[in-house]
JSON list of C-alpha atoms in Angstrom, two decimals:
[
{"chain": "A", "resi": 1, "resn": "MET", "atom": "CA", "xyz": [118.12, -37.53, 110.90]},
{"chain": "A", "resi": 2, "resn": "CYS", "atom": "CA", "xyz": [116.41, -40.20, 112.94]},
{"chain": "A", "resi": 3, "resn": "MET", "atom": "CA", "xyz": [119.39, -42.14, 114.27]},
{"chain": "A", "resi": 4, "resn": "LYS", "atom": "CA", "xyz": [117.47, -44.79, 116.22]},
{"chain": "A", "resi": 5, "resn": "MET", "atom": "CA", "xyz": [115.36, -46.00, 113.30]},
{"chain": "A", "resi": 6, "resn": "THR", "atom": "CA", "xyz": [116.05, -48.14, 110.29]},
{"chain": "A", "resi": 7, "resn": "ASP", "atom": "CA", "xyz": [116.51, -46.23, 107.05]},
{"chain": "A", "resi": 8, "resn": "ASP", "atom": "CA", "xyz": [113.24, -47.72, 105.80]},
{"chain": "A", "resi": 9, "resn": "ASP", "atom": "CA", "xyz": [111.32, -46.50, 108.88]},
{"chain": "A", "resi": 10, "resn": "THR", "atom": "CA", "xyz": [112.94, -43.07, 108.61]},
{"chain": "A", "resi": 11, "resn": "LEU", "atom": "CA", "xyz": [111.82, -42.68, 105.01]},
{"chain": "A", "resi": 12, "resn": "LEU", "atom": "CA", "xyz": [108.28, -43.86, 105.76]},
{"chain": "A", "resi": 13, "resn": "VAL", "atom": "CA", "xyz": [108.00, -41.60, 108.82]},
{"chain": "A", "resi": 14, "resn": "ARG", "atom": "CA", "xyz": [109.19, -38.58, 106.84]},
{"chain": "A", "resi": 15, "resn": "ARG", "atom": "CA", "xyz": [106.76, -39.30, 104.01]},
{"chain": "A", "resi": 16, "resn": "ALA", "atom": "CA", "xyz": [103.88, -39.94, 106.43]},
{"chain": "A", "resi": 17, "resn": "ALA", "atom": "CA", "xyz": [104.64, -36.77, 108.41]},
{"chain": "A", "resi": 18, "resn": "ALA", "atom": "CA", "xyz": [104.42, -34.86, 105.14]},
{"chain": "A", "resi": 19, "resn": "GLY", "atom": "CA", "xyz": [100.89, -36.21, 104.66]},
{"chain": "A", "resi": 20, "resn": "ASP", "atom": "CA", "xyz": [101.50, -39.38, 102.64]},
{"chain": "A", "resi": 21, "resn": "ASP", "atom": "CA", "xyz": [98.81, -41.71, 103.96]},
{"chain": "A", "resi": 22, "resn": "ARG", "atom": "CA", "xyz": [100.18, -44.64, 101.91]},
{"chain": "A", "resi": 23, "resn": "ALA", "atom": "CA", "xyz": [103.47, -44.35, 103.80]},
{"chain": "A", "resi": 24, "resn": "TYR", "atom": "CA", "xyz": [101.59, -44.30, 107.10]},
{"chain": "A", "resi": 25, "resn": "GLY", "atom": "CA", "xyz": [99.62, -47.31, 105.89]},
{"chain": "A", "resi": 26, "resn": "GLU", "atom": "CA", "xyz": [102.90, -49.15, 105.40]},
{"chain": "A", "resi": 27, "resn": "LEU", "atom": "CA", "xyz": [103.97, -48.28, 108.95]},
{"chain": "A", "resi": 28, "resn": "VAL", "atom": "CA", "xyz": [100.61, -49.45, 110.27]},
{"chain": "A", "resi": 29, "resn": "GLU", "atom": "CA", "xyz": [100.95, -52.70, 108.32]},
{"chain": "A", "resi": 30, "resn": "ARG", "atom": "CA", "xyz": [104.47, -53.19, 109.66]},
{"chain": "A", "resi": 31, "resn": "TYR", "atom": "CA", "xyz": [103.58, -52.65, 113.34]},
{"chain": "A", "resi": 32, "resn": "SER", "atom": "CA", "xyz": [99.87, -53.41, 113.75]},
{"chain": "A", "resi": 33, "resn": "ARG", "atom": "CA", "xyz": [100.21, -57.07, 114.81]},
{"chain": "A", "resi": 34, "resn": "GLN", "atom": "CA", "xyz": [102.73, -56.26, 117.50]},
{"chain": "A", "resi": 35, "resn": "LEU", "atom": "CA", "xyz": [100.65, -53.29, 118.58]},
{"chain": "A", "resi": 36, "resn": "PHE", "atom": "CA", "xyz": [97.54, -55.45, 118.87]},
{"chain": "A", "resi": 37, "resn": "ALA", "atom": "CA", "xyz": [99.43, -58.02, 120.97]},
{"chain": "A", "resi": 38, "resn": "LEU", "atom": "CA", "xyz": [100.77, -55.30, 123.24]},
{"chain": "A", "resi": 39, "resn": "VAL", "atom": "CA", "xyz": [97.36, -53.71, 123.79]},
{"chain": "A", "resi": 40, "resn": "TRP", "atom": "CA", "xyz": [95.76, -57.14, 124.23]},
{"chain": "A", "resi": 41, "resn": "ARG", "atom": "CA", "xyz": [98.09, -57.74, 127.18]},
{"chain": "A", "resi": 42, "resn": "ILE", "atom": "CA", "xyz": [96.77, -54.61, 128.82]},
{"chain": "A", "resi": 43, "resn": "SER", "atom": "CA", "xyz": [93.10, -54.94, 127.92]},
{"chain": "A", "resi": 44, "resn": "GLY", "atom": "CA", "xyz": [92.44, -58.66, 127.60]},
{"chain": "A", "resi": 45, "resn": "ARG", "atom": "CA", "xyz": [89.26, -57.98, 125.65]},
{"chain": "A", "resi": 46, "resn": "ARG", "atom": "CA", "xyz": [89.18, -58.27, 121.86]},
{"chain": "A", "resi": 47, "resn": "GLU", "atom": "CA", "xyz": [86.68, -55.51, 121.08]},
{"chain": "A", "resi": 48, "resn": "GLU", "atom": "CA", "xyz": [88.26, -53.10, 123.52]},
{"chain": "A", "resi": 49, "resn": "THR", "atom": "CA", "xyz": [91.71, -53.94, 122.14]},
{"chain": "A", "resi": 50, "resn": "GLU", "atom": "CA", "xyz": [90.60, -53.24, 118.57]},
{"chain": "A", "resi": 51, "resn": "GLU", "atom": "CA", "xyz": [89.12, -49.87, 119.62]},
{"chain": "A", "resi": 52, "resn": "ILE", "atom": "CA", "xyz": [92.24, -48.91, 121.56]},
{"chain": "A", "resi": 53, "resn": "VAL", "atom": "CA", "xyz": [94.55, -49.85, 118.68]},
{"chain": "A", "resi": 54, "resn": "GLN", "atom": "CA", "xyz": [92.49, -47.76, 116.25]},
{"chain": "A", "resi": 55, "resn": "ASP", "atom": "CA", "xyz": [92.48, -44.85, 118.69]},
{"chain": "A", "resi": 56, "resn": "ALA", "atom": "CA", "xyz": [96.25, -45.11, 119.23]},
{"chain": "A", "resi": 57, "resn": "LEU", "atom": "CA", "xyz": [96.94, -45.27, 115.48]},
{"chain": "A", "resi": 58, "resn": "LEU", "atom": "CA", "xyz": [94.78, -42.19, 114.92]},
{"chain": "A", "resi": 59, "resn": "LYS", "atom": "CA", "xyz": [96.57, -40.34, 117.74]},
{"chain": "A", "resi": 60, "resn": "ALA", "atom": "CA", "xyz": [99.93, -41.31, 116.24]},
{"chain": "A", "resi": 61, "resn": "TRP", "atom": "CA", "xyz": [98.87, -40.14, 112.77]},
{"chain": "A", "resi": 62, "resn": "ARG", "atom": "CA", "xyz": [97.83, -36.76, 114.18]},
{"chain": "A", "resi": 63, "resn": "ALA", "atom": "CA", "xyz": [101.01, -36.43, 116.25]},
{"chain": "A", "resi": 64, "resn": "LEU", "atom": "CA", "xyz": [103.41, -37.66, 113.56]},
{"chain": "A", "resi": 65, "resn": "PRO", "atom": "CA", "xyz": [104.48, -34.18, 112.36]},
{"chain": "A", "resi": 66, "resn": "GLY", "atom": "CA", "xyz": [105.80, -33.55, 115.88]},
{"chain": "A", "resi": 67, "resn": "PHE", "atom": "CA", "xyz": [107.70, -36.87, 116.14]},
{"chain": "A", "resi": 68, "resn": "ASP", "atom": "CA", "xyz": [111.26, -35.85, 117.00]},
{"chain": "A", "resi": 69, "resn": "CYS", "atom": "CA", "xyz": [113.09, -39.17, 116.50]},
{"chain": "A", "resi": 70, "resn": "ARG", "atom": "CA", "xyz": [114.48, -39.29, 120.05]},
{"chain": "A", "resi": 71, "resn": "SER", "atom": "CA", "xyz": [113.33, -42.90, 120.07]},
{"chain": "A", "resi": 72, "resn": "SER", "atom": "CA", "xyz": [112.50, -45.42, 117.40]},
{"chain": "A", "resi": 73, "resn": "PHE", "atom": "CA", "xyz": [109.14, -45.08, 115.69]},
{"chain": "A", "resi": 74, "resn": "SER", "atom": "CA", "xyz": [107.98, -48.35, 117.26]},
{"chain": "A", "resi": 75, "resn": "THR", "atom": "CA", "xyz": [108.87, -47.21, 120.80]},
{"chain": "A", "resi": 76, "resn": "TRP", "atom": "CA", "xyz": [107.06, -43.92, 120.19]},
{"chain": "A", "resi": 77, "resn": "LEU", "atom": "CA", "xyz": [104.01, -45.76, 118.81]},
{"chain": "A", "resi": 78, "resn": "TRP", "atom": "CA", "xyz": [104.07, -48.26, 121.73]},
{"chain": "A", "resi": 79, "resn": "ARG", "atom": "CA", "xyz": [104.11, -45.38, 124.22]},
{"chain": "A", "resi": 80, "resn": "ILE", "atom": "CA", "xyz": [101.04, -43.83, 122.59]},
{"chain": "A", "resi": 81, "resn": "ALA", "atom": "CA", "xyz": [99.27, -47.20, 122.59]},
{"chain": "A", "resi": 82, "resn": "VAL", "atom": "CA", "xyz": [100.23, -47.96, 126.20]},
{"chain": "A", "resi": 83, "resn": "ASN", "atom": "CA", "xyz": [98.99, -44.61, 127.46]},
{"chain": "A", "resi": 84, "resn": "THR", "atom": "CA", "xyz": [95.77, -44.95, 125.45]},
{"chain": "A", "resi": 85, "resn": "ALA", "atom": "CA", "xyz": [95.20, -48.51, 126.68]},
{"chain": "A", "resi": 86, "resn": "ILE", "atom": "CA", "xyz": [95.90, -47.82, 130.34]},
{"chain": "A", "resi": 87, "resn": "THR", "atom": "CA", "xyz": [93.56, -44.84, 130.29]},
{"chain": "A", "resi": 88, "resn": "ALA", "atom": "CA", "xyz": [90.81, -46.88, 128.61]},
{"chain": "A", "resi": 89, "resn": "VAL", "atom": "CA", "xyz": [91.20, -49.89, 130.90]},
{"chain": "A", "resi": 90, "resn": "ARG", "atom": "CA", "xyz": [91.30, -47.80, 134.04]},
{"chain": "A", "resi": 91, "resn": "SER", "atom": "CA", "xyz": [88.10, -46.04, 133.00]},
{"chain": "A", "resi": 92, "resn": "HIS", "atom": "CA", "xyz": [86.42, -49.47, 132.75]},
{"chain": "A", "resi": 93, "resn": "LYS", "atom": "CA", "xyz": [88.22, -50.85, 135.84]},
{"chain": "A", "resi": 94, "resn": "SER", "atom": "CA", "xyz": [88.58, -54.55, 135.18]},
{"chain": "A", "resi": 95, "resn": "GLN", "atom": "CA", "xyz": [87.01, -56.90, 137.66]},
{"chain": "A", "resi": 96, "resn": "ARG", "atom": "CA", "xyz": [90.05, -59.15, 137.51]},
{"chain": "A", "resi": 97, "resn": "GLU", "atom": "CA", "xyz": [92.22, -56.55, 139.20]},
{"chain": "A", "resi": 98, "resn": "HIS", "atom": "CA", "xyz": [92.44, -57.09, 142.92]},
{"chain": "A", "resi": 99, "resn": "SER", "atom": "CA", "xyz": [94.59, -54.94, 145.06]},
{"chain": "A", "resi": 100, "resn": "VAL", "atom": "CA", "xyz": [97.02, -56.75, 147.25]},
{"chain": "A", "resi": 101, "resn": "ASP", "atom": "CA", "xyz": [97.81, -55.06, 150.50]},
{"chain": "A", "resi": 102, "resn": "GLU", "atom": "CA", "xyz": [101.42, -53.91, 150.32]},
{"chain": "A", "resi": 103, "resn": "ARG", "atom": "CA", "xyz": [101.87, -55.00, 153.93]},
{"chain": "A", "resi": 104, "resn": "LEU", "atom": "CA", "xyz": [101.31, -58.59, 152.80]},
{"chain": "A", "resi": 105, "resn": "TRP", "atom": "CA", "xyz": [103.84, -58.69, 150.01]},
{"chain": "A", "resi": 106, "resn": "SER", "atom": "CA", "xyz": [106.39, -56.57, 151.82]},
{"chain": "A", "resi": 107, "resn": "THR", "atom": "CA", "xyz": [106.68, -59.30, 154.48]},
{"chain": "A", "resi": 108, "resn": "PHE", "atom": "CA", "xyz": [108.34, -61.67, 152.01]},
{"chain": "A", "resi": 109, "resn": "SER", "atom": "CA", "xyz": [112.11, -61.51, 151.77]},
{"chain": "A", "resi": 110, "resn": "ASP", "atom": "CA", "xyz": [113.77, -60.92, 148.42]},
{"chain": "A", "resi": 111, "resn": "SER", "atom": "CA", "xyz": [115.57, -64.26, 148.69]},
{"chain": "A", "resi": 112, "resn": "GLU", "atom": "CA", "xyz": [112.28, -66.12, 149.35]},
{"chain": "A", "resi": 113, "resn": "VAL", "atom": "CA", "xyz": [110.75, -64.55, 146.25]},
{"chain": "A", "resi": 114, "resn": "ASP", "atom": "CA", "xyz": [113.88, -65.15, 144.14]},
{"chain": "A", "resi": 115, "resn": "ASP", "atom": "CA", "xyz": [114.05, -68.80, 145.23]},
{"chain": "A", "resi": 116, "resn": "PHE", "atom": "CA", "xyz": [110.43, -69.30, 144.22]},
{"chain": "A", "resi": 117, "resn": "PHE", "atom": "CA", "xyz": [110.84, -67.78, 140.76]},
{"chain": "A", "resi": 118, "resn": "ASP", "atom": "CA", "xyz": [114.23, -69.37, 140.11]},
{"chain": "A", "resi": 119, "resn": "SER", "atom": "CA", "xyz": [113.10, -72.90, 140.95]},
{"chain": "A", "resi": 120, "resn": "GLU", "atom": "CA", "xyz": [111.85, -75.44, 138.40]},
{"chain": "A", "resi": 121, "resn": "ALA", "atom": "CA", "xyz": [108.34, -74.64, 137.19]},
{"chain": "A", "resi": 122, "resn": "ASP", "atom": "CA", "xyz": [105.65, -77.30, 137.22]},
{"chain": "A", "resi": 123, "resn": "GLU", "atom": "CA", "xyz": [102.10, -77.17, 135.84]},
{"chain": "A", "resi": 124, "resn": "ALA", "atom": "CA", "xyz": [100.60, -76.03, 139.13]},
{"chain": "A", "resi": 125, "resn": "ARG", "atom": "CA", "xyz": [103.14, -73.22, 139.46]},
{"chain": "A", "resi": 126, "resn": "VAL", "atom": "CA", "xyz": [102.57, -72.09, 135.88]},
{"chain": "A", "resi": 127, "resn": "ALA", "atom": "CA", "xyz": [98.79, -72.08, 136.45]},
{"chain": "A", "resi": 128, "resn": "ALA", "atom": "CA", "xyz": [99.19, -70.11, 139.67]},
{"chain": "A", "resi": 129, "resn": "LEU", "atom": "CA", "xyz": [101.54, -67.64, 138.01]},
{"chain": "A", "resi": 130, "resn": "SER", "atom": "CA", "xyz": [99.17, -67.18, 135.08]},
{"chain": "A", "resi": 131, "resn": "ALA", "atom": "CA", "xyz": [96.26, -66.54, 137.44]},
{"chain": "A", "resi": 132, "resn": "ALA", "atom": "CA", "xyz": [98.37, -64.11, 139.48]},
{"chain": "A", "resi": 133, "resn": "ILE", "atom": "CA", "xyz": [99.44, -62.15, 136.38]},
{"chain": "A", "resi": 134, "resn": "GLY", "atom": "CA", "xyz": [95.79, -61.86, 135.42]},
{"chain": "A", "resi": 135, "resn": "ARG", "atom": "CA", "xyz": [95.07, -60.21, 138.78]},
{"chain": "A", "resi": 136, "resn": "LEU", "atom": "CA", "xyz": [97.72, -57.51, 138.39]},
{"chain": "A", "resi": 137, "resn": "GLU", "atom": "CA", "xyz": [96.83, -53.96, 137.46]},
{"chain": "A", "resi": 138, "resn": "CYS", "atom": "CA", "xyz": [97.06, -53.22, 133.75]},
{"chain": "A", "resi": 139, "resn": "ASP", "atom": "CA", "xyz": [100.38, -51.33, 133.87]},
{"chain": "A", "resi": 140, "resn": "GLU", "atom": "CA", "xyz": [101.91, -54.11, 135.99]},
{"chain": "A", "resi": 141, "resn": "ARG", "atom": "CA", "xyz": [100.77, -56.78, 133.51]},
{"chain": "A", "resi": 142, "resn": "LEU", "atom": "CA", "xyz": [102.27, -54.71, 130.74]},
{"chain": "A", "resi": 143, "resn": "LEU", "atom": "CA", "xyz": [105.69, -54.47, 132.38]},
{"chain": "A", "resi": 144, "resn": "VAL", "atom": "CA", "xyz": [105.73, -58.24, 133.03]},
{"chain": "A", "resi": 145, "resn": "HIS", "atom": "CA", "xyz": [104.73, -58.88, 129.43]},
{"chain": "A", "resi": 146, "resn": "LEU", "atom": "CA", "xyz": [107.31, -56.52, 127.95]},
{"chain": "A", "resi": 147, "resn": "PHE", "atom": "CA", "xyz": [110.20, -57.72, 130.08]},
{"chain": "A", "resi": 148, "resn": "TYR", "atom": "CA", "xyz": [109.57, -61.46, 130.44]},
{"chain": "A", "resi": 149, "resn": "PHE", "atom": "CA", "xyz": [107.53, -62.41, 127.38]},
{"chain": "A", "resi": 150, "resn": "GLU", "atom": "CA", "xyz": [108.71, -59.99, 124.71]},
{"chain": "A", "resi": 151, "resn": "ARG", "atom": "CA", "xyz": [112.20, -59.82, 126.23]},
{"chain": "A", "resi": 152, "resn": "HIS", "atom": "CA", "xyz": [112.63, -56.07, 125.93]},
{"chain": "A", "resi": 153, "resn": "SER", "atom": "CA", "xyz": [115.54, -54.58, 127.82]},
{"chain": "A", "resi": 154, "resn": "MET", "atom": "CA", "xyz": [114.76, -52.62, 130.96]},
{"chain": "A", "resi": 155, "resn": "ALA", "atom": "CA", "xyz": [115.65, -49.42, 129.07]},
{"chain": "A", "resi": 156, "resn": "GLU", "atom": "CA", "xyz": [113.18, -50.30, 126.30]},
{"chain": "A", "resi": 157, "resn": "CYS", "atom": "CA", "xyz": [110.46, -51.13, 128.86]},
{"chain": "A", "resi": 158, "resn": "ALA", "atom": "CA", "xyz": [111.07, -47.80, 130.55]},
{"chain": "A", "resi": 159, "resn": "GLY", "atom": "CA", "xyz": [110.87, -45.98, 127.22]},
{"chain": "A", "resi": 160, "resn": "ILE", "atom": "CA", "xyz": [107.63, -47.69, 126.22]},
{"chain": "A", "resi": 161, "resn": "MET", "atom": "CA", "xyz": [106.07, -47.02, 129.63]},
{"chain": "A", "resi": 162, "resn": "ASP", "atom": "CA", "xyz": [107.47, -43.47, 129.75]},
{"chain": "A", "resi": 163, "resn": "VAL", "atom": "CA", "xyz": [109.19, -43.91, 133.12]},
{"chain": "A", "resi": 164, "resn": "SER", "atom": "CA", "xyz": [112.84, -43.84, 134.14]},
{"chain": "A", "resi": 165, "resn": "GLU", "atom": "CA", "xyz": [114.81, -47.06, 133.91]},
{"chain": "A", "resi": 166, "resn": "GLY", "atom": "CA", "xyz": [115.32, -47.01, 137.68]},
{"chain": "A", "resi": 167, "resn": "ASN", "atom": "CA", "xyz": [111.59, -46.63, 138.21]},
{"chain": "A", "resi": 168, "resn": "ALA", "atom": "CA", "xyz": [110.89, -49.57, 135.88]},
{"chain": "A", "resi": 169, "resn": "LYS", "atom": "CA", "xyz": [113.37, -51.74, 137.84]},
{"chain": "A", "resi": 170, "resn": "VAL", "atom": "CA", "xyz": [111.75, -50.86, 141.15]},
{"chain": "A", "resi": 171, "resn": "LYS", "atom": "CA", "xyz": [108.28, -51.54, 139.73]},
{"chain": "A", "resi": 172, "resn": "LEU", "atom": "CA", "xyz": [109.37, -54.93, 138.40]},
{"chain": "A", "resi": 173, "resn": "HIS", "atom": "CA", "xyz": [110.92, -55.83, 141.76]},
{"chain": "A", "resi": 174, "resn": "ARG", "atom": "CA", "xyz": [107.66, -54.93, 143.53]},
{"chain": "A", "resi": 175, "resn": "ILE", "atom": "CA", "xyz": [105.60, -56.79, 140.94]},
{"chain": "A", "resi": 176, "resn": "ARG", "atom": "CA", "xyz": [107.60, -59.97, 141.56]},
{"chain": "A", "resi": 177, "resn": "LYS", "atom": "CA", "xyz": [106.81, -59.71, 145.27]},
{"chain": "A", "resi": 178, "resn": "LYS", "atom": "CA", "xyz": [103.18, -58.98, 144.52]},
{"chain": "A", "resi": 179, "resn": "LEU", "atom": "CA", "xyz": [103.00, -62.00, 142.21]},
{"chain": "A", "resi": 180, "resn": "TYR", "atom": "CA", "xyz": [104.47, -64.17, 144.93]},
{"chain": "A", "resi": 181, "resn": "ALA", "atom": "CA", "xyz": [101.85, -62.88, 147.38]},
{"chain": "A", "resi": 182, "resn": "LEU", "atom": "CA", "xyz": [99.07, -63.52, 144.85]},
{"chain": "A", "resi": 183, "resn": "ILE", "atom": "CA", "xyz": [100.35, -67.04, 144.25]},
{"chain": "A", "resi": 184, "resn": "LYS", "atom": "CA", "xyz": [100.38, -67.67, 148.00]},
{"chain": "A", "resi": 185, "resn": "LEU", "atom": "CA", "xyz": [96.78, -66.40, 148.16]},
{"chain": "A", "resi": 186, "resn": "TYR", "atom": "CA", "xyz": [95.87, -68.58, 145.17]},
{"chain": "A", "resi": 187, "resn": "ASP", "atom": "CA", "xyz": [97.36, -71.63, 146.94]},
{"chain": "A", "resi": 188, "resn": "ASP", "atom": "CA", "xyz": [95.39, -70.80, 150.10]},
{"chain": "A", "resi": 189, "resn": "GLU", "atom": "CA", "xyz": [92.14, -70.47, 148.11]},
{"chain": "A", "resi": 190, "resn": "ARG", "atom": "CA", "xyz": [92.50, -73.95, 146.61]}
]
């Protein structure tokens, strides 16, 4: 029995795994909007996002008989979509991604970064943060989106990204420093 899924999802997954494409269609209908939004955060391009979502849904359909219910269906589907999207985006290396020398962002203290992000946001700060997020690598943007915008727990983020929870925490900590460095660079460029 799939303990981490709703009874409705469990029934649909079982029917779909047995070859019922109407049941799979119901699962697609249930999760496609969220899936599109998730992939959009990684890709940022409508056509590419649509292709990636279709590819991920096809991969999930083919892999469904092997779904073992260790996670919810949505987490499993998100993981397939994330892996598909990151592979696709990396193969087309976005021009908006700029590496930030780790030596730069490692010079900032944790308290300096925390003070910046914990202080009252104004329009300029929001604009700078938005620009900085856009310059992150695709997997970094995804983690920020999942944790801060969709409000997934760290455990859920780790499950979706197929990393350990500790690894996800470390990545998020580094991303915050990197964002701070990018914002500082953005301020210097203006």
